[in-house]
Amino acid sequence: MCVKTAWECTSQQLTGACLMLNGVLTYLYSGTLFQFVYVTVKIGKVYEFSTLYVLMSWVEGICVFLLLLDLCWICCRMGNLLLASIIVCFSLGVFLLFAGSYSVIRYTDVYVVVRSFYTDNLWNYEIVYHCCGIDGPANYGNVSQKDVVPASCYRNQVETPTNLYRRGCLFATEDSWFWFVFANCYWFAFVLFFVNLITHWKLRKCLRNY
C-alpha cells in the first residue's frame, strides 16, 4: 500500500497530477505544431527556417502521440510503461527547448505574420513595424492576388512610391526580447516536463508498493 507522508501524495493524487500535466503539455505542443504546419503549408519550403520547422513538427508530433499514449498507461496503472514513455518525452522536450528557443530568437514572428497576411489583418503590423507583406510589396501581387498595395504599406499612409516600405514583415521584430520572453512556450513546457517526470517516478514507485 502507498503510505502518504508529509512529502508524499496518494496514488490517486499522483495520477490526477500526471493526467493534468500531460493534458497541459499536449495542449502546448499541439498548438505550436499547428503553427508550424500552418506556416509550412501556406508559404512552402523555400524559406531558410522551413527545415527546422519540419523537424520540430515531427518531434512535436511524436511528443503529442507519446503523451496521449502515456494517458493510457496512467489510466491502466502500468508503472514501467508510463515511466519509459515520459522519459522519452522528456528527452525530446530537451531538444525542443533548444531548437524552439533558437526558432523564437531567430524567427520570432513567422506564424503571426503569415496568419495575419492570409486573414487580411496584417495592416496594423505593417503600420507599427514599417514593413509590407511577408517578404515585401510584391507579395500583394504574387501571393494574395491583390491589385493594390494597401495604404498600411506606406509611410504615414501617404501612397507615393517614395513612401512605400520595401522591407517584408517576416523578420520585422527580429531580436525583440518581447517575443523571446512571451512567445517562447518551450521553457514553460520544459519545467512542466521536469515536474511531470518526477510525478511519474513517484507514481511508479507508489504503484510498486501496492
Short mmCIF file of C-alpha atoms in Angstrom, two decimals:
data_model
loop_
_atom_site.label_atom_id
_atom_site.label_comp_id
_atom_site.label_asym_id
_atom_site.label_seq_id
_atom_site.Cartn_x
_atom_site.Cartn_y
_atom_site.Cartn_z
CA MET A 1 0.00 0.00 0.00
CA CYS A 2 1.18 3.50 -0.77
CA VAL A 3 1.65 5.32 2.53
CA LYS A 4 1.18 9.08 2.49
CA THR A 5 3.78 11.12 4.35
CA ALA A 6 4.29 14.85 4.76
CA TRP A 7 6.21 14.93 1.47
CA GLU A 8 4.23 12.34 -0.50
CA CYS A 9 0.81 12.03 -2.10
CA THR A 10 -1.60 9.18 -2.61
CA SER A 11 -1.63 7.28 -5.89
CA GLN A 12 -4.93 8.95 -6.78
CA GLN A 13 -3.42 12.40 -6.32
CA LEU A 14 -0.33 11.48 -8.31
CA THR A 15 -2.47 10.01 -11.07
CA GLY A 16 -4.50 13.20 -11.25
CA ALA A 17 -1.34 15.32 -11.35
CA CYS A 18 0.13 13.22 -14.18
CA LEU A 19 -3.07 13.44 -16.19
CA MET A 20 -3.25 17.20 -15.72
CA LEU A 21 0.40 17.75 -16.66
CA ASN A 22 0.05 15.52 -19.72
CA GLY A 23 -3.02 17.48 -20.78
CA VAL A 24 -1.28 20.85 -20.48
CA LEU A 25 1.81 19.63 -22.36
CA THR A 26 -0.33 18.09 -25.10
CA TYR A 27 -2.16 21.40 -25.48
CA LEU A 28 1.09 23.38 -25.68
CA TYR A 29 2.76 21.14 -28.22
CA SER A 30 -0.40 20.72 -30.30
CA GLY A 31 -0.66 24.50 -30.54
CA THR A 32 2.91 25.01 -31.72
CA LEU A 33 2.63 22.00 -34.04
CA PHE A 34 -0.39 23.63 -35.68
CA GLN A 35 1.56 26.85 -36.15
CA PHE A 36 4.50 25.10 -37.81
CA VAL A 37 2.24 23.12 -40.13
CA TYR A 38 0.21 26.23 -40.98
CA VAL A 39 3.32 28.20 -41.96
CA THR A 40 4.78 25.32 -43.98
CA VAL A 41 1.53 24.75 -45.88
CA LYS A 42 0.93 28.44 -46.59
CA ILE A 43 4.36 29.55 -47.77
CA GLY A 44 6.05 26.27 -48.68
CA LYS A 45 9.62 25.19 -48.06
CA VAL A 46 11.52 27.96 -49.81
CA TYR A 47 12.43 29.79 -46.60
CA GLU A 48 15.52 29.15 -44.52
CA PHE A 49 13.52 28.22 -41.43
CA SER A 50 11.48 25.53 -43.21
CA THR A 51 13.87 22.66 -42.45
CA LEU A 52 13.88 23.49 -38.74
CA TYR A 53 10.10 23.86 -38.72
CA VAL A 54 9.58 20.49 -40.41
CA LEU A 55 11.98 18.78 -37.99
CA MET A 56 10.32 20.34 -34.96
CA SER A 57 6.89 19.42 -36.33
CA TRP A 58 7.87 15.75 -36.42
CA VAL A 59 9.37 15.86 -32.93
CA GLU A 60 6.34 17.63 -31.50
CA GLY A 61 4.03 15.18 -33.27
CA ILE A 62 5.89 12.28 -31.65
CA CYS A 63 5.69 14.02 -28.27
CA VAL A 64 1.94 14.53 -28.58
CA PHE A 65 1.47 10.88 -29.57
CA LEU A 66 3.56 9.64 -26.63
CA LEU A 67 1.77 11.93 -24.19
CA LEU A 68 -1.59 10.61 -25.35
CA LEU A 69 -0.29 7.04 -25.16
CA ASP A 70 1.01 7.78 -21.70
CA LEU A 71 -2.51 8.70 -20.64
CA CYS A 72 -3.47 5.08 -21.34
CA TRP A 73 -0.54 3.80 -19.27
CA ILE A 74 -1.57 6.07 -16.40
CA CYS A 75 -5.21 5.01 -16.51
CA CYS A 76 -4.18 1.34 -16.72
CA ARG A 77 -1.68 1.91 -13.88
CA MET A 78 1.19 0.44 -15.90
CA GLY A 79 4.12 1.89 -13.99
CA ASN A 80 7.06 0.73 -16.10
CA LEU A 81 5.50 1.81 -19.40
CA LEU A 82 4.41 5.22 -18.17
CA LEU A 83 7.87 5.96 -16.78
CA ALA A 84 9.55 4.84 -20.02
CA SER A 85 7.28 6.94 -22.21
CA ILE A 86 7.69 10.09 -20.13
CA ILE A 87 11.49 9.69 -20.13
CA VAL A 88 11.43 9.63 -23.94
CA CYS A 89 9.11 12.64 -23.96
CA PHE A 90 11.39 14.49 -21.56
CA SER A 91 14.40 13.81 -23.80
CA LEU A 92 12.51 15.13 -26.81
CA GLY A 93 11.44 18.10 -24.70
CA VAL A 94 15.09 18.97 -24.06
CA PHE A 95 15.69 19.04 -27.82
CA LEU A 96 12.60 21.19 -28.34
CA LEU A 97 13.79 23.55 -25.60
CA PHE A 98 16.97 24.38 -27.51
CA ALA A 99 15.55 24.17 -31.03
CA GLY A 100 12.41 26.05 -30.05
CA SER A 101 14.33 28.78 -28.27
CA TYR A 102 16.52 29.22 -31.33
CA SER A 103 13.48 29.42 -33.60
CA VAL A 104 11.86 32.05 -31.38
CA ILE A 105 15.01 34.18 -31.28
CA ARG A 106 15.86 33.82 -34.97
CA TYR A 107 12.38 33.64 -36.49
CA THR A 108 10.31 35.43 -33.91
CA ASP A 109 7.07 36.23 -35.66
CA VAL A 110 6.70 33.91 -38.65
CA TYR A 111 3.31 32.47 -37.70
CA VAL A 112 1.90 35.86 -36.67
CA VAL A 113 2.94 37.47 -39.96
CA VAL A 114 1.80 34.62 -42.21
CA ARG A 115 -1.54 34.15 -40.48
CA SER A 116 -2.21 37.89 -40.40
CA PHE A 117 -1.37 38.19 -44.08
CA TYR A 118 -3.73 35.42 -45.16
CA THR A 119 -6.54 36.71 -42.94
CA ASP A 120 -6.14 40.33 -44.13
CA ASN A 121 -5.11 41.52 -40.67
CA LEU A 122 -1.51 42.48 -41.37
CA TRP A 123 -2.26 46.18 -41.77
CA ASN A 124 -1.71 47.04 -38.10
CA TYR A 125 1.56 45.09 -38.09
CA GLU A 126 2.71 46.95 -41.20
CA ILE A 127 1.96 50.33 -39.65
CA VAL A 128 3.67 49.55 -36.34
CA TYR A 129 6.80 47.88 -37.75
CA HIS A 130 7.10 49.84 -41.02
CA CYS A 131 7.01 46.81 -43.27
CA CYS A 132 4.92 45.42 -46.13
CA GLY A 133 3.63 41.92 -46.82
CA ILE A 134 5.52 38.76 -45.93
CA ASP A 135 8.65 39.46 -47.98
CA GLY A 136 7.78 42.86 -49.40
CA PRO A 137 5.20 44.70 -51.53
CA ALA A 138 5.42 42.07 -54.29
CA ASN A 139 3.50 39.63 -52.10
CA TYR A 140 0.29 41.51 -52.68
CA GLY A 141 0.50 40.75 -56.36
CA ASN A 142 2.11 37.33 -56.29
CA VAL A 143 0.62 35.73 -53.21
CA SER A 144 -2.72 37.26 -52.26
CA GLN A 145 -3.74 38.23 -55.82
CA LYS A 146 -4.48 41.80 -54.69
CA ASP A 147 -4.16 44.51 -57.32
CA VAL A 148 -3.38 47.38 -54.97
CA VAL A 149 -0.80 47.57 -52.21
CA PRO A 150 -2.64 48.63 -49.03
CA ALA A 151 -2.16 52.07 -47.54
CA SER A 152 -0.60 50.49 -44.45
CA CYS A 153 2.47 49.73 -46.57
CA TYR A 154 3.18 53.44 -46.96
CA ARG A 155 4.78 55.82 -44.50
CA ASN A 156 2.02 57.80 -42.77
CA GLN A 157 -0.37 56.04 -45.18
CA VAL A 158 0.58 58.51 -47.92
CA GLU A 159 0.53 56.38 -51.07
CA THR A 160 3.51 57.59 -53.04
CA PRO A 161 6.39 55.45 -54.38
CA THR A 162 8.91 57.16 -52.11
CA ASN A 163 6.87 56.29 -49.01
CA LEU A 164 6.49 52.60 -49.82
CA TYR A 165 8.03 50.20 -47.30
CA ARG A 166 10.30 47.75 -49.11
CA ARG A 167 11.04 45.52 -46.14
CA GLY A 168 8.84 42.49 -45.54
CA CYS A 169 7.28 41.89 -42.14
CA LEU A 170 8.68 38.37 -41.78
CA PHE A 171 11.62 39.48 -39.65
CA ALA A 172 10.47 42.97 -38.73
CA THR A 173 10.68 42.29 -34.99
CA GLU A 174 13.81 40.16 -35.04
CA ASP A 175 15.88 40.24 -31.82
CA SER A 176 12.93 41.53 -29.82
CA TRP A 177 13.09 40.46 -26.17
CA PHE A 178 9.29 40.58 -26.03
CA TRP A 179 8.95 37.66 -28.41
CA PHE A 180 11.59 35.63 -26.61
CA VAL A 181 10.00 36.06 -23.18
CA PHE A 182 6.32 35.86 -24.03
CA ALA A 183 6.20 33.72 -27.17
CA ASN A 184 8.64 31.03 -26.09
CA CYS A 185 6.47 28.31 -24.57
CA TYR A 186 9.32 25.79 -24.61
CA TRP A 187 10.83 26.99 -21.34
CA PHE A 188 7.46 26.62 -19.66
CA ALA A 189 6.96 23.20 -21.26
CA PHE A 190 10.42 22.08 -20.11
CA VAL A 191 9.63 22.98 -16.49
CA LEU A 192 6.33 21.11 -16.74
CA PHE A 193 8.12 18.11 -18.24
CA PHE A 194 10.59 18.08 -15.36
CA VAL A 195 7.78 18.17 -12.80
CA ASN A 196 5.91 15.54 -14.81
CA LEU A 197 8.94 13.26 -14.81
CA ILE A 198 9.22 13.46 -11.03
CA THR A 199 5.48 12.89 -10.65
CA HIS A 200 5.60 9.85 -12.93
CA TRP A 201 8.53 8.43 -10.98
CA LYS A 202 6.70 8.89 -7.68
CA LEU A 203 3.55 7.32 -9.13
CA ARG A 204 5.50 4.31 -10.41
CA LYS A 205 7.15 3.93 -7.00
CA CYS A 206 3.78 4.21 -5.32
CA LEU A 207 2.21 1.58 -7.60
CA ARG A 208 5.04 -0.86 -6.91
CA ASN A 209 4.33 -0.63 -3.18
CA TYR A 210 0.79 -1.90 -3.57
#
